[in-house]
Coordinates of C-alpha atoms (C1' of nucleotides) in Angstrom, one line a residue:
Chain A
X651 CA -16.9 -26.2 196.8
X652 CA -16.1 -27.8 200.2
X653 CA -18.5 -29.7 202.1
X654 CA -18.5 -27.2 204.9
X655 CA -19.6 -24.3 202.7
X656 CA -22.2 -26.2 200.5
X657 CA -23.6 -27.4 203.5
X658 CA -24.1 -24.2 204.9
X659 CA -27.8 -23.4 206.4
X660 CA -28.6 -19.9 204.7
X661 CA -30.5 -17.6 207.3
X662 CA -32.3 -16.5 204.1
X663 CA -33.5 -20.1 203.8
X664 CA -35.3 -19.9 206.6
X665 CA -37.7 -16.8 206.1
X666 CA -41.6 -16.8 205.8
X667 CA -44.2 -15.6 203.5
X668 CA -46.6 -12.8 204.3
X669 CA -49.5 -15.1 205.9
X670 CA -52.7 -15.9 203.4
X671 CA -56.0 -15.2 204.7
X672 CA -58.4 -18.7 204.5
X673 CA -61.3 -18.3 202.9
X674 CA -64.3 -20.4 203.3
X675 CA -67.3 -20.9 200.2
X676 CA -65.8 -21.8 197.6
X677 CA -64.6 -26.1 197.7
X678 CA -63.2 -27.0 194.6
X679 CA -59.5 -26.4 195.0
X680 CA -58.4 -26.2 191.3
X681 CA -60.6 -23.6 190.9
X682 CA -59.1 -21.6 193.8
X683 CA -55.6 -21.8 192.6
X684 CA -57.6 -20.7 188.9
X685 CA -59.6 -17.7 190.1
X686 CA -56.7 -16.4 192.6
X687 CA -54.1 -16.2 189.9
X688 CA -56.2 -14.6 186.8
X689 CA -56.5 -12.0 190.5
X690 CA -53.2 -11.8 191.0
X691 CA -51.8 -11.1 187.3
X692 CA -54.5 -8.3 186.6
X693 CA -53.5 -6.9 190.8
X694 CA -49.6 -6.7 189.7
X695 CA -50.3 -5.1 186.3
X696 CA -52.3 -2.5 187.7
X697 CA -50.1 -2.0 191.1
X698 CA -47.4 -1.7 188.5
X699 CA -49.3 0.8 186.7
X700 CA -51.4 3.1 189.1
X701 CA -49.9 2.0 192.5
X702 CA -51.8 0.1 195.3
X703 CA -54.0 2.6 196.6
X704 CA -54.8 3.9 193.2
X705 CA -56.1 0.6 191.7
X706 CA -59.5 -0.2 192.8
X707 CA -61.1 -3.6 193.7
X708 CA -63.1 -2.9 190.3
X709 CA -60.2 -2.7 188.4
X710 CA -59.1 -6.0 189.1
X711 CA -62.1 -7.5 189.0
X712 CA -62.7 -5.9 185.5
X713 CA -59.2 -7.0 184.4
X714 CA -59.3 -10.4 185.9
X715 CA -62.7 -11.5 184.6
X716 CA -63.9 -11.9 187.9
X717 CA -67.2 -10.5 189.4
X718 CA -67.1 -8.0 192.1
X719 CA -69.1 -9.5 194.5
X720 CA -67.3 -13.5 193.5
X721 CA -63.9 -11.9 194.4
X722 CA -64.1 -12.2 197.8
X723 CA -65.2 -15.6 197.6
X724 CA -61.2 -16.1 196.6
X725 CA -59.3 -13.5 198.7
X726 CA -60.0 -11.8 202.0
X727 CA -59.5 -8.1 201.0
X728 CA -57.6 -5.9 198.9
X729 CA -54.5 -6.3 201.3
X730 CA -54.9 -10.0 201.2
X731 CA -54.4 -9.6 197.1
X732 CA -51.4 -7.5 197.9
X733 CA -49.9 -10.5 200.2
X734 CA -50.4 -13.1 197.9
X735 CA -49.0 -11.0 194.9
X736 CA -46.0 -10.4 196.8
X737 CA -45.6 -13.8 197.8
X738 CA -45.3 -15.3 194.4
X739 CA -43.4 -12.6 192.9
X740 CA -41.0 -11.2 195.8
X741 CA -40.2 -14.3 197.6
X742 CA -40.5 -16.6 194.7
X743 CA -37.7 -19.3 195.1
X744 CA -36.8 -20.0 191.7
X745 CA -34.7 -16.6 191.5
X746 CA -31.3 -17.7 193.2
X747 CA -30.3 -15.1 195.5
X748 CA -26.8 -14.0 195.5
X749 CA -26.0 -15.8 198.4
X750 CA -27.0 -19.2 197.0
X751 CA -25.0 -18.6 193.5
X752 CA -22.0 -17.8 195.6
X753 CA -22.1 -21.0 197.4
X754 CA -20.4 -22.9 193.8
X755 CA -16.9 -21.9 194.8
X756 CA -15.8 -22.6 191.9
X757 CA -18.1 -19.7 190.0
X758 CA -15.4 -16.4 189.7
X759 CA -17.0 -13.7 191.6
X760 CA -17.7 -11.5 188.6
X761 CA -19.6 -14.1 187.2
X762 CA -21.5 -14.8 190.1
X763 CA -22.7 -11.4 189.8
X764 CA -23.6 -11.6 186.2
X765 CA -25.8 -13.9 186.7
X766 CA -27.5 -12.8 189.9
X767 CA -28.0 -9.5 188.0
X768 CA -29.4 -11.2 184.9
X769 CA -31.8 -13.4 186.5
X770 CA -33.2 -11.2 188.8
X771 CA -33.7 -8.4 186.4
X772 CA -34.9 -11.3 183.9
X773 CA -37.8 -12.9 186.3
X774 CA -37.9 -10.2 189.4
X775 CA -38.6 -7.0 187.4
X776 CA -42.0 -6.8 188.7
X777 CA -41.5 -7.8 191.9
X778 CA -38.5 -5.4 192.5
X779 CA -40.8 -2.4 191.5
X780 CA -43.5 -3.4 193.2
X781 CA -41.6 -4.1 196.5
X782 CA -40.1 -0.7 196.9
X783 CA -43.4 1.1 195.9
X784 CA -45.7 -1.2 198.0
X785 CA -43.7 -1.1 200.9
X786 CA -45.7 1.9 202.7
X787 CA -49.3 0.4 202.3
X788 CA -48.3 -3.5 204.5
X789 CA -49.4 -3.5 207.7
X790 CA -46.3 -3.5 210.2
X791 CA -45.7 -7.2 210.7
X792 CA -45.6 -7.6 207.2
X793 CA -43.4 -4.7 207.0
X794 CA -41.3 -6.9 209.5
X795 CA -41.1 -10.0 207.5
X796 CA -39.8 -8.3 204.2
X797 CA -37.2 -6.5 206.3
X798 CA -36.4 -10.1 208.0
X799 CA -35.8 -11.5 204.8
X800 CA -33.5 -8.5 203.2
X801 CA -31.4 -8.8 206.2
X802 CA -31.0 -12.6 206.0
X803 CA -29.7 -12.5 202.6
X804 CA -27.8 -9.7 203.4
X805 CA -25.7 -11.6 206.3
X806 CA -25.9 -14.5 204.4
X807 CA -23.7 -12.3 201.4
X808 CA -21.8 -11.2 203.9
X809 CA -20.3 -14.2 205.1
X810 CA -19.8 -15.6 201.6
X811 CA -18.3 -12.1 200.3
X812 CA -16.0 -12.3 203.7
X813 CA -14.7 -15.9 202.0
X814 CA -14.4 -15.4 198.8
X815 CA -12.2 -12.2 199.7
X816 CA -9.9 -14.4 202.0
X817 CA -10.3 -12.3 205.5
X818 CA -10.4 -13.4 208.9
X819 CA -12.7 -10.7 210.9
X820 CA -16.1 -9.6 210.0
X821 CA -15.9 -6.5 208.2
X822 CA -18.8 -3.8 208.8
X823 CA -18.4 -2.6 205.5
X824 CA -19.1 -6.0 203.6
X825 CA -22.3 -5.2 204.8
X826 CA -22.5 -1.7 203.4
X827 CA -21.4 -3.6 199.9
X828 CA -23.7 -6.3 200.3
X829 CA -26.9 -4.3 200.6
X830 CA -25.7 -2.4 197.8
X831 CA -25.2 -5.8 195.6
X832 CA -28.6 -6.2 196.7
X833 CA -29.9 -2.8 196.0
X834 CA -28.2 -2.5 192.4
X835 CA -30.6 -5.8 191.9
X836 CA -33.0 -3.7 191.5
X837 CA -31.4 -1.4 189.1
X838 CA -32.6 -1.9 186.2
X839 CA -36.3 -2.0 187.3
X840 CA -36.3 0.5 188.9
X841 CA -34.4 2.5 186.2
X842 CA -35.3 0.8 182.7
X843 CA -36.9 4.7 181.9
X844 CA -33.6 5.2 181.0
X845 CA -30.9 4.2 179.4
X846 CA -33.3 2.4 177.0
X847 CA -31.3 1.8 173.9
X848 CA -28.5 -0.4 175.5
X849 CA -28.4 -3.9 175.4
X850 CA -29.4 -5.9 178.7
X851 CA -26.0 -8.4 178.8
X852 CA -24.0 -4.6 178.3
X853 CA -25.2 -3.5 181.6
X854 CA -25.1 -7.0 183.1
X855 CA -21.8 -7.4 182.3
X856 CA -20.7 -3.5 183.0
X857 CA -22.2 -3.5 185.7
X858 CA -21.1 -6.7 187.3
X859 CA -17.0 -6.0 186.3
X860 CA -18.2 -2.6 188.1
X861 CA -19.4 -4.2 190.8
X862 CA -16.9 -6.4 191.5
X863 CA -14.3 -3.5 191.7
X864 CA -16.2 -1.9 194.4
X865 CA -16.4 -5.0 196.5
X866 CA -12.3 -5.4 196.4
X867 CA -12.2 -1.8 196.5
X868 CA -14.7 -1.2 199.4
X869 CA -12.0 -3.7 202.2
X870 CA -8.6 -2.0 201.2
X871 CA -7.4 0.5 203.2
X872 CA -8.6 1.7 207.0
X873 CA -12.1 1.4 207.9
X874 CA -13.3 5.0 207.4
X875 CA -15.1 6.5 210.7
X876 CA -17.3 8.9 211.7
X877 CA -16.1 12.9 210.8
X878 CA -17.6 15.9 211.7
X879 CA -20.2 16.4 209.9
X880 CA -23.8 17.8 210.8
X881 CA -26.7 15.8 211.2
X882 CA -29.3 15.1 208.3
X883 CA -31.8 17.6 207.8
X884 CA -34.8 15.3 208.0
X885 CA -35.6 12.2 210.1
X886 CA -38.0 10.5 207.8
X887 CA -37.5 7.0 206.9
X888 CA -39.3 5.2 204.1
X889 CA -41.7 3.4 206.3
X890 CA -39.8 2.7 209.8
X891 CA -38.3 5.9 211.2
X892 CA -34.6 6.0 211.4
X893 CA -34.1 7.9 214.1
X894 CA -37.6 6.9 216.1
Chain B
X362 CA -10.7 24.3 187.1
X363 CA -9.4 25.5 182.9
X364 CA -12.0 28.1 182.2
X365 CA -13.6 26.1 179.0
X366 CA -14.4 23.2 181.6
X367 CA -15.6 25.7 184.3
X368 CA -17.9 28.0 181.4
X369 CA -19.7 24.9 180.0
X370 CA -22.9 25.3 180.3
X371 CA -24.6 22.1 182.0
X372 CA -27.8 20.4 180.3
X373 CA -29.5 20.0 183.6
X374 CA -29.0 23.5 184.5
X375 CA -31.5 24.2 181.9
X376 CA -34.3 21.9 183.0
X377 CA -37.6 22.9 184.1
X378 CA -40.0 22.7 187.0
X379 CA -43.3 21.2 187.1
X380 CA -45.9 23.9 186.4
X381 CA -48.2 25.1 189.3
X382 CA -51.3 26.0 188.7
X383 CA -52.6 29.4 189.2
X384 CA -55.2 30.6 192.1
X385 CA -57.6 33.3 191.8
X386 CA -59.2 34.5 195.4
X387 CA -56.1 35.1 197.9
X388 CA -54.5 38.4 197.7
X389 CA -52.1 38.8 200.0
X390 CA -48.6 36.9 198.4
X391 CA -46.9 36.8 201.5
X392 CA -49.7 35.0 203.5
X393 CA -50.3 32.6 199.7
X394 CA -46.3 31.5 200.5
X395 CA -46.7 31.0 204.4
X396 CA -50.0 28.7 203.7
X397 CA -48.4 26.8 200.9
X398 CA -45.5 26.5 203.4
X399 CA -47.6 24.6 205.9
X400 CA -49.2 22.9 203.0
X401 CA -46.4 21.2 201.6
X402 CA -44.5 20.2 205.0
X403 CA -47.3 18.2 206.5
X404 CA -48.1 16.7 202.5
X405 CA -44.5 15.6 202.6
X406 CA -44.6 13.8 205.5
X407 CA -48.2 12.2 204.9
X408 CA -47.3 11.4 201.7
X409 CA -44.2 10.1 202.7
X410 CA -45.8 7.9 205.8
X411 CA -48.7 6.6 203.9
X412 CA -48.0 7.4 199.7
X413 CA -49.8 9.8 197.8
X414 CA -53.0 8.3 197.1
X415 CA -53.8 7.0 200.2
X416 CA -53.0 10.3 202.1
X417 CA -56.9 12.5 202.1
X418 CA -56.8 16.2 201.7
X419 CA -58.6 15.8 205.1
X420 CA -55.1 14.3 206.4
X421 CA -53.1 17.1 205.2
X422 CA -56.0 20.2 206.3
X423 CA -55.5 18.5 209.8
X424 CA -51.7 18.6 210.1
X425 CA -50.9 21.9 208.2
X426 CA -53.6 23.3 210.7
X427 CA -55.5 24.8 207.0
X428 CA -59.2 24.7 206.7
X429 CA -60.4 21.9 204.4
X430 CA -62.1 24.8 202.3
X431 CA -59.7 27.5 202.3
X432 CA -56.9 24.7 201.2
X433 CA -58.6 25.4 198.0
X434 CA -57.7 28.9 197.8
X435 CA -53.9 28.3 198.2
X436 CA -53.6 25.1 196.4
X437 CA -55.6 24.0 193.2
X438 CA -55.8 20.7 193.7
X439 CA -54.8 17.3 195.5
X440 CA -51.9 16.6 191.6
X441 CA -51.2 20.4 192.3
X442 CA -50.0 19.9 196.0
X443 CA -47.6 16.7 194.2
X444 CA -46.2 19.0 192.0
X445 CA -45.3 22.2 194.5
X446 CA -44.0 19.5 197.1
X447 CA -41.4 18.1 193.8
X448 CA -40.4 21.3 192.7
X449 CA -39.6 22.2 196.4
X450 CA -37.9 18.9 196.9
X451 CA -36.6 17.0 194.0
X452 CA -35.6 20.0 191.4
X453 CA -34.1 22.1 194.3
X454 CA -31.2 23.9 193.4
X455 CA -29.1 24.4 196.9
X456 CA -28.0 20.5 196.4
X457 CA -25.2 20.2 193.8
X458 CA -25.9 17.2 190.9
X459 CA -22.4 15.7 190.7
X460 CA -21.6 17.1 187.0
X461 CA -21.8 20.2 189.1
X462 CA -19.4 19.0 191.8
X463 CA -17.2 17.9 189.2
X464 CA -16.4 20.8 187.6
X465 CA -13.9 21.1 190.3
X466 CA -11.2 19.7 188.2
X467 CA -8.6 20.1 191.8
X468 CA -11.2 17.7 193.9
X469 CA -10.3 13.9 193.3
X470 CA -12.9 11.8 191.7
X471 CA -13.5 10.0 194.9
X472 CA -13.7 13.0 197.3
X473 CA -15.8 14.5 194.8
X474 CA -18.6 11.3 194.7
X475 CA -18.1 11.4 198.6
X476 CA -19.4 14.9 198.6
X477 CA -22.2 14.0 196.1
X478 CA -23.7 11.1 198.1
X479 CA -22.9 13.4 201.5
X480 CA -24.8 16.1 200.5
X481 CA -27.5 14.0 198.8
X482 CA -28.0 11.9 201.8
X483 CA -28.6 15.1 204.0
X484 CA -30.6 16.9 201.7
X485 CA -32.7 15.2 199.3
X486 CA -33.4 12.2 202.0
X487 CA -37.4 12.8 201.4
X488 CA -36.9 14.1 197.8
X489 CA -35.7 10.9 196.8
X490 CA -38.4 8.4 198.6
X491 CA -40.9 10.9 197.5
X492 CA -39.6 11.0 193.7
X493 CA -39.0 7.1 193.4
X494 CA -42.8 6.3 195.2
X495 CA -44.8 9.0 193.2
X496 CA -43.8 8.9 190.0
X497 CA -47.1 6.6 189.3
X498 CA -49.1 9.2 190.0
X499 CA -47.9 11.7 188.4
X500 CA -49.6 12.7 184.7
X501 CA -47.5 11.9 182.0
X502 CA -46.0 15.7 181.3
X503 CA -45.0 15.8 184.6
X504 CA -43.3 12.0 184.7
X505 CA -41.6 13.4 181.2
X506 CA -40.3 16.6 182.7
X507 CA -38.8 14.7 185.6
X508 CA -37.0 12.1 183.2
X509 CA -35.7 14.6 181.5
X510 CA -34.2 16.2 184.3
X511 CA -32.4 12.9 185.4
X512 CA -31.2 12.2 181.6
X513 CA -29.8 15.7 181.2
X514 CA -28.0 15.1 184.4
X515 CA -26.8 11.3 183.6
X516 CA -25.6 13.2 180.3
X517 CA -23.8 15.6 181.7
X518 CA -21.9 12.8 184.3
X519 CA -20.9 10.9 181.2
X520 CA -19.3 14.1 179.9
X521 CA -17.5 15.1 182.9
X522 CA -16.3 11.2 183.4
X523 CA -15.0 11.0 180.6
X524 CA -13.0 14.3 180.8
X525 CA -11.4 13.0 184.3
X526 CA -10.7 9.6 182.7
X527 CA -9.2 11.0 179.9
X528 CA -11.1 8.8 177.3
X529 CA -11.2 9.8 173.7
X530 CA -14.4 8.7 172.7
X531 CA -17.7 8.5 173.7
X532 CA -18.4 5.0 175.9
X533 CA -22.0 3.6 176.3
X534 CA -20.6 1.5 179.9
X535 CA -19.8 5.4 181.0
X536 CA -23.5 6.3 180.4
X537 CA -24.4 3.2 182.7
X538 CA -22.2 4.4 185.6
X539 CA -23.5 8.0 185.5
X540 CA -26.6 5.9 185.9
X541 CA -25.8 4.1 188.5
X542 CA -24.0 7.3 190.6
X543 CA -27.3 8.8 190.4
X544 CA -29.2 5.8 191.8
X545 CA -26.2 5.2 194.3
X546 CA -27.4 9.0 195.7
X547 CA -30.6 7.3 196.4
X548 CA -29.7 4.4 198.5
X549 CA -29.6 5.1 202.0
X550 CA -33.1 7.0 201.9
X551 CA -34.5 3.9 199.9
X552 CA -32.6 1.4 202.4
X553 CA -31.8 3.4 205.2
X554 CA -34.3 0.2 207.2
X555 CA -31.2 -1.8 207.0
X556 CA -28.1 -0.7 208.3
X557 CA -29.0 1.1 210.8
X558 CA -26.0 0.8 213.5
X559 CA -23.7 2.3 210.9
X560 CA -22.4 5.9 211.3
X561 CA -23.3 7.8 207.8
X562 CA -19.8 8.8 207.1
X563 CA -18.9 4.8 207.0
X564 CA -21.4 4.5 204.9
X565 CA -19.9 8.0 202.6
X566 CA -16.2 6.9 202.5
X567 CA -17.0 3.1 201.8
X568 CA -19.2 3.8 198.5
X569 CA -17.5 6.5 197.4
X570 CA -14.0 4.5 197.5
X571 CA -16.0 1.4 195.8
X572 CA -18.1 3.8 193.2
X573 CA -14.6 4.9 192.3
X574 CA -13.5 1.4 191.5
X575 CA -16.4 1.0 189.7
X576 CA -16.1 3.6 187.7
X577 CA -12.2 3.0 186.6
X578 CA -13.3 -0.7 186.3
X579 CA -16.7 -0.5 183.9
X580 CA -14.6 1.4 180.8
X581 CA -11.4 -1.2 181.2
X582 CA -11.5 -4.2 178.5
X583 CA -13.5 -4.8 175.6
X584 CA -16.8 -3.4 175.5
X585 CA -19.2 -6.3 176.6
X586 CA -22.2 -6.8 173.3
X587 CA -25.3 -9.1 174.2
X588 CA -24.9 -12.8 174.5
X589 CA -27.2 -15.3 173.6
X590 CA -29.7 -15.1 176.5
X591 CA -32.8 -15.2 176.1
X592 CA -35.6 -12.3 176.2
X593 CA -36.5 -11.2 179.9
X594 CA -40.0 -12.5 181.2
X595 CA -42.1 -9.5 181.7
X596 CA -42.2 -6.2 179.7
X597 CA -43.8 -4.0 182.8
X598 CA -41.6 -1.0 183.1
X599 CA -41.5 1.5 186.2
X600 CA -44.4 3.7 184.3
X601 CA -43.3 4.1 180.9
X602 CA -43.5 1.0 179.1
X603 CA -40.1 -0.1 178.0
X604 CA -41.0 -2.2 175.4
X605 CA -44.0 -0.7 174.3
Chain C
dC960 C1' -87.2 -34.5 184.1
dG961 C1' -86.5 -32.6 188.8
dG962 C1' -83.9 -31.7 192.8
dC963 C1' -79.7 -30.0 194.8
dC964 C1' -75.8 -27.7 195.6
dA965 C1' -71.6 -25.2 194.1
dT966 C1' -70.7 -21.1 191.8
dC967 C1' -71.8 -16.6 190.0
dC968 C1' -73.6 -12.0 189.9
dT969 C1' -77.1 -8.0 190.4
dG970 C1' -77.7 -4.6 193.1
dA971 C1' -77.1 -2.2 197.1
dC972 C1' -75.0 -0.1 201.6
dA973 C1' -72.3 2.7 204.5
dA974 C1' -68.2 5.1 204.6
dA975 C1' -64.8 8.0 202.6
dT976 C1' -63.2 11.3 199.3
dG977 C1' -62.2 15.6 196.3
dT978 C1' -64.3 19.7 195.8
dC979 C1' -66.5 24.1 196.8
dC980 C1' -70.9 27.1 197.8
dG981 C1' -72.2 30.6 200.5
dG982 C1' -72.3 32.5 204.8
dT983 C1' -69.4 34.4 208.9
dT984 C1' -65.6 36.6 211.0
dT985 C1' -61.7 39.8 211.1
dG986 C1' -59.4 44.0 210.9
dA987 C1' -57.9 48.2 208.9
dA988 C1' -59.3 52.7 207.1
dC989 C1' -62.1 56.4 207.8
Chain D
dG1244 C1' -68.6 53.1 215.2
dT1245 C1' -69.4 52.0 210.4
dT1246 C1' -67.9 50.0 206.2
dC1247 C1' -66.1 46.7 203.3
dA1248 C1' -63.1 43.7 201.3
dA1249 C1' -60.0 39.9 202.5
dA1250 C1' -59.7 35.7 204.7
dC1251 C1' -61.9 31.9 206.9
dC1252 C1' -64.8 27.9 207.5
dG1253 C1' -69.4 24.9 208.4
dG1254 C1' -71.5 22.0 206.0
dA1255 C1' -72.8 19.9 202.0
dC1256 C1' -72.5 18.0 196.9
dA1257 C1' -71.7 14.2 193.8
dT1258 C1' -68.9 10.4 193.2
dT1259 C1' -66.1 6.6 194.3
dT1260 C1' -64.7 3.1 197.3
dG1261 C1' -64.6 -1.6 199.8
dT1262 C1' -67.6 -4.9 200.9
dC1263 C1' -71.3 -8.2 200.8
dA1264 C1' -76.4 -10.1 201.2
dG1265 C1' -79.3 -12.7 198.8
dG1266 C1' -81.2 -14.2 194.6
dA1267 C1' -80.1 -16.2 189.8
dT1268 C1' -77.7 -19.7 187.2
dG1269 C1' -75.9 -23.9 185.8
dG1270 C1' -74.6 -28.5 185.7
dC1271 C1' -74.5 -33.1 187.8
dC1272 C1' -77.0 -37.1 189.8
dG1273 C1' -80.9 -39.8 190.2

DNA sequence: CGGCCATCCTGACAAATGTCCGGTTTGAAC
DNA sequence: GTTCAAACCGGACATTTGTCAGGATGGCCG
C-alpha cells in the first residue's frame, strides 16, 4: 500500500446525512438518544414489513412503547423517523465500502470482494432493502444526497478498480462495473426469498470469483458503442426521470 | 437447436397469473377492457412516481379520466388494480425469460444474455421497479405466485447453463448465477439514476461480456462450503422471513 | 409534606381515504 | 317521441390517518 494511495481523500468520505429535525421539550439528552432509538427499531421493522406509507405512526408507537401524542416530543414527523432510520442504517460508517477495502493493496481483488460482500450483506441487509424501497417517499433533496453518496463511492471504485487493473485512461465502463459491484451489494437482500437453502460464504465466495471475472472481463477488448437499436418503450425512472 | 432441447417443456412456461377478481354491473366487454386500459396506465405511473400505498384511488380516477364511482364497476378494488397492473407488466409473455432465449443452441452465450438484458431493459423497465417496490403490499398468495414464477425461471437457467457448459452434474454456484442473471435484468431500471451519460448498448455489450465471465468463472475450482464466520446481524428478509 | 417541573398520555381534531348508494344522463330501438 | 336498460357520477358513509393541546403523573428538592 503506497503512501499516495492510502492517503487518498475518498469523495465518499466526504458525503452528508439526511438533515435531523431539532426538537424542543424534552431536556434530558440520554433520554432522547433512548426514546429515538426504541422509534427507530420498531420504524425499520415495520418499513421492512409493510413499507413506509403503509406503516402508521400508531404502529410505531405501539411497537416502540412510546405514546402517540410523546412521539413527537422525540422526532418531527413521520419523514423525520424515515431520515434518522436511514441515517444509522444506510450511511452507517462501520460497513467499509468497497472503495475503502480496496485501498490495502496488498488484499487480492477477489478477496476484497468477499469481504465487501459479506459485511454488507452481514450488517446492511436492512438498510439495502429499505433504501431501494424507500427511495420514492424522500423529499427531493434528500433524494439528492443518497444519489450524491452512490455516485461518490462509485468514482471512488472506479479509480481504485482503474489501479488495481494497471490502466492508464479512465475507462467508461469501470463505471458500468462498479455500480454493478455496488448493485450486487445488495443482492442478497434484496433476493434472500430465494435461493434459501445455500450457505451464505457459498454465494460470497461464488459470487465474488464471479465478480471478479466480469471486472477483468468487462476492459478487454473494444469499448462497445452505441448500435441500432430502438428506443425504450417507457421513460419512467425510479424516482428522477431518465429522460426528463 | 437438437429437437429434445428445443421440445422441452419450460417450468416457467407453466406459471400462473395473479387472479382478478370478477365485476358484476358493466356489460359491454369491449368498453370493461378500454376502462381497465386507462385504469392501469395512469396506476402504473402513480404507483411508480409515488409507490402503491401512497398513490389514492382519487390520484388514479383523475389521471385515467374514470369517475371515482364508476372505477368500481371496472375494477374491484385498490389490491385488485395491483394485481391487473402485474399480470399486464411483470408476467407478460412478448418479453423472452433467458431459458427461453437459450434454447437457441446456434446463439453464443454472450449474444444470447446481451439479448436478454436488451430486451428486458426496453420492455419490462416499469415491470421491474414496479415488481421489486410492491411486493410488500401484495397478500401473501399473490407474493407466493410471483416467487414461484422467478424460481421456475432461475430453474430453468440452471438447466440450460449447464447444458451450454457441458457440466455433468447438477452445481449449486450455477443456481446462484441464474440468480444473479435475473437480478442483472433488473439493474438499469433499479439504477438507471446513475449512469446516465452512457448510451444503453454500452451498457448491453459491457455486462453481457462480464455476466459471461462470471458465469464460466462461478463453476471453475472447488466448490466454496461455509467458513467460520459468524451469523449475520439481522434476520429481516425482503417479505418472507428467511429465518423464520 | 408540599411545590415544581420534566415527562407522559387521554382524548380529540381536521383532513384524507376506500368504498359505494342512489339518482341522472345517454342513446339505441321501436 | 317514448321507453328502458346501460353507463355515469354527485355526494356521502365510516374509518383511518397525522398531529397535537392540555391535563395527569411522578419524582426530586426543600
Amino acid at each position: 500500500m503506497t503512501e499516495a494511495t492510502q492517503n487518498k481523500r475518498l469523495r465518499a468520505a466526504r458525503s452528508e446525512l439526511l438533515e435531523e429535525a431539532e426538537i424542543g421539550t424534552v431536556r434530558n439528552e440520554t433520554l432522547i438518544q433512548q426514546r429515538r432509538q426504541q422509534i427507530c427499531d420498531a420504524a425499520v421493522e415495520l418499513f421492512l414489513e409493510k413499507g413506509f406509507a403503509a406503516t402508521t405512526i400508531r404502529d410505531i408507537c405501539a411497537r416502540s412503547k412510546v405514546n402517540q401524542a410523546s412521539i413527537y416530543d422525540y422526532v418531527a414527523n413521520k419523514n423525520d423517523i424515515l431520515r434518522r432510520v436511514l441515517n444509522q442504517l444506510w450511511f452507517r460508517e462501520d460497513v467499509p465500502t468497497l472503495p475503502e477495502i480496496l485501498l490495502d493493496r496488498e488484499l487480492p481483488l477477489e478477496d476484497a470482494i468477499a469481504r465487501y460482500f459479506r459485511e454488507s450483506w452481514r450488517l446492511k441487509r436492512k438498510a439495502s432493502l429499505l433504501a431501494y424501497r424507500t427511495i420514492p417517499h424522500l423529499p427531493p433533496e434528500d433524494r439528492r444526497a443518497m444519489r450524491l453518496r452512490e455516485i461518490a463511492v462509485m468514482k471512488d471504485l472506479a479509480d481504485q478498480l482503474q489501479g488495481r487493473l494497471g490502466l492508464e485512461d479512465e475507462d467508461k465502463r469501470l463505471e458500468i462495473v462498479a455500480n454493478v459491484l455496488v448493485f450486487l451489494s445488495a443482492f442478497a437482500p434484496m433476493r434472500d426469498w430465494l435461493n434459501r437453502d445455500i450457505p451464505d460464504e457459498t454465494l460470497v465466495r461464488t459470487l465474488a470469483a464471479g465478480a471478479t471475472a466480469m471486472i477483468r472481463a468487462s476492459v478487454e477488448g473494444p469499448m462497445p458503442g452505441p448500435a441500432a437499436e430502438p428506443a425504450p418503450e417507457v421513460a419512467t425512472g425510479p424516482d428522477t426521470a431518465r429522460h426528463a
